[in-house]
mmCIF file of C-alpha atoms in Angstrom:
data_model
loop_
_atom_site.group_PDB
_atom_site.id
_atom_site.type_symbol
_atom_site.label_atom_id
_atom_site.label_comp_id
_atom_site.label_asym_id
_atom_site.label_seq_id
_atom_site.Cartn_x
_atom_site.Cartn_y
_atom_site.Cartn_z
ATOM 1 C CA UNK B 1 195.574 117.318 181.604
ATOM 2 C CA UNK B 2 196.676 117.057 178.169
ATOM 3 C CA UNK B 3 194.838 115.803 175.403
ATOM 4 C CA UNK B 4 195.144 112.385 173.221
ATOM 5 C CA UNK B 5 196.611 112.264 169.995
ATOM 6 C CA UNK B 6 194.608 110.550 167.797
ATOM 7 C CA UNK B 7 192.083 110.517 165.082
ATOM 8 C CA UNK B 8 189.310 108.342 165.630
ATOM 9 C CA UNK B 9 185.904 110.207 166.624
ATOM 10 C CA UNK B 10 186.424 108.522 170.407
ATOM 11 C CA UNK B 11 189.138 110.157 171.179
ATOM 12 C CA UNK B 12 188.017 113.743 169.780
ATOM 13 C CA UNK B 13 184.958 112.499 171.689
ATOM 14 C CA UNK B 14 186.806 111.820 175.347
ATOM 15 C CA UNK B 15 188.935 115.036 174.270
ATOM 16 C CA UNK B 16 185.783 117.165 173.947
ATOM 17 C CA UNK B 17 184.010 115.550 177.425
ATOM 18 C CA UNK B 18 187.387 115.857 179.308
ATOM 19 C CA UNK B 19 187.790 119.593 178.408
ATOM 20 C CA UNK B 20 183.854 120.354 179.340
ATOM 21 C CA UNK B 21 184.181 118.903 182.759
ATOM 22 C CA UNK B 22 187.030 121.173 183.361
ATOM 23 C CA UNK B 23 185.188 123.600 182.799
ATOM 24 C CA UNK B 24 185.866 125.077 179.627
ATOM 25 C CA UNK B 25 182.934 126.022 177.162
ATOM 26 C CA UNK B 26 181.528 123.399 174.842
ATOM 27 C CA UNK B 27 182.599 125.248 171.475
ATOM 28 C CA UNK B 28 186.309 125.901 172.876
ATOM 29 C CA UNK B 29 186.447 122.146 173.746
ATOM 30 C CA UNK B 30 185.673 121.091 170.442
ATOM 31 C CA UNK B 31 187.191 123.454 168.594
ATOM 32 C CA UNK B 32 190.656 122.105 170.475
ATOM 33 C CA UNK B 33 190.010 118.783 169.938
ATOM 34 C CA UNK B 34 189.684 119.246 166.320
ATOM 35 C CA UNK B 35 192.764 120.883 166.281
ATOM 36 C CA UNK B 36 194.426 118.372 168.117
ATOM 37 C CA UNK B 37 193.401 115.883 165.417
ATOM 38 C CA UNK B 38 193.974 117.641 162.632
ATOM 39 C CA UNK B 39 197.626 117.780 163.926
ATOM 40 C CA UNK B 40 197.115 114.156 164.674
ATOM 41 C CA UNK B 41 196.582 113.524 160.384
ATOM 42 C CA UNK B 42 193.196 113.191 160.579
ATOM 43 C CA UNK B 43 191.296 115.081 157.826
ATOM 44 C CA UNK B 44 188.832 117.327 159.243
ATOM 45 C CA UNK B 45 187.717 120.464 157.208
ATOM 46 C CA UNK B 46 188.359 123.648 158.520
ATOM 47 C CA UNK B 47 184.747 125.353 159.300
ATOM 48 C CA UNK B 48 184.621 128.002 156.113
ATOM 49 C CA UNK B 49 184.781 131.510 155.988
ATOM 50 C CA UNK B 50 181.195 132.053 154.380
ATOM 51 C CA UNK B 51 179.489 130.310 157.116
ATOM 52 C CA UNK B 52 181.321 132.379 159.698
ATOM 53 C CA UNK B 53 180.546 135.119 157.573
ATOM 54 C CA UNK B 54 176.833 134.474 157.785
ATOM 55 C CA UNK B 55 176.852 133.445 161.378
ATOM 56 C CA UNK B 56 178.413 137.396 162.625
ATOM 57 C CA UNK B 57 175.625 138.970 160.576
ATOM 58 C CA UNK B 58 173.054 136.991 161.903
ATOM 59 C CA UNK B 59 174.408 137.953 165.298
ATOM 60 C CA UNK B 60 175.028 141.774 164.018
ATOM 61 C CA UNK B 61 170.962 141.715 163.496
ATOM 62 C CA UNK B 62 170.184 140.178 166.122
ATOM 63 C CA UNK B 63 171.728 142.771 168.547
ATOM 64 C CA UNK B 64 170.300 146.024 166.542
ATOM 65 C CA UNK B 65 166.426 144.605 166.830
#
């Protein structure tokens, strides 16, 4: 099923719970909805490129140990 247009933190909300019980992972679900909102107008910041950054070392370390 498609998901709402809209803006408000419901709809991202019923967006996000919608896509989980179809089975798709939790950070693909909101990760669409966002997206879908942003197109929507609303003004959600994109996650930044530092903390992504940090995140794939952290994961980098994590597998050498």
């Amino acid at each position: 099923m498609p998901l709402k247009r809209g803006t408000s933190q419901a709809t991202i909300s019923e967006n996000i719970a919608e896509m989980i019980e179809s089975g798709r992972p939790q950070k693909q679900a909101v990760a669409a909805s966002l997206d879908t909102a942003r197109k929507s107008g609303a003004k959600i910041p994109k996650r930044s490129r530092a903390s992504a950054r940090r995140r794939k070392k952290k994961r980098a370390r994590a597998r050498s140990r």
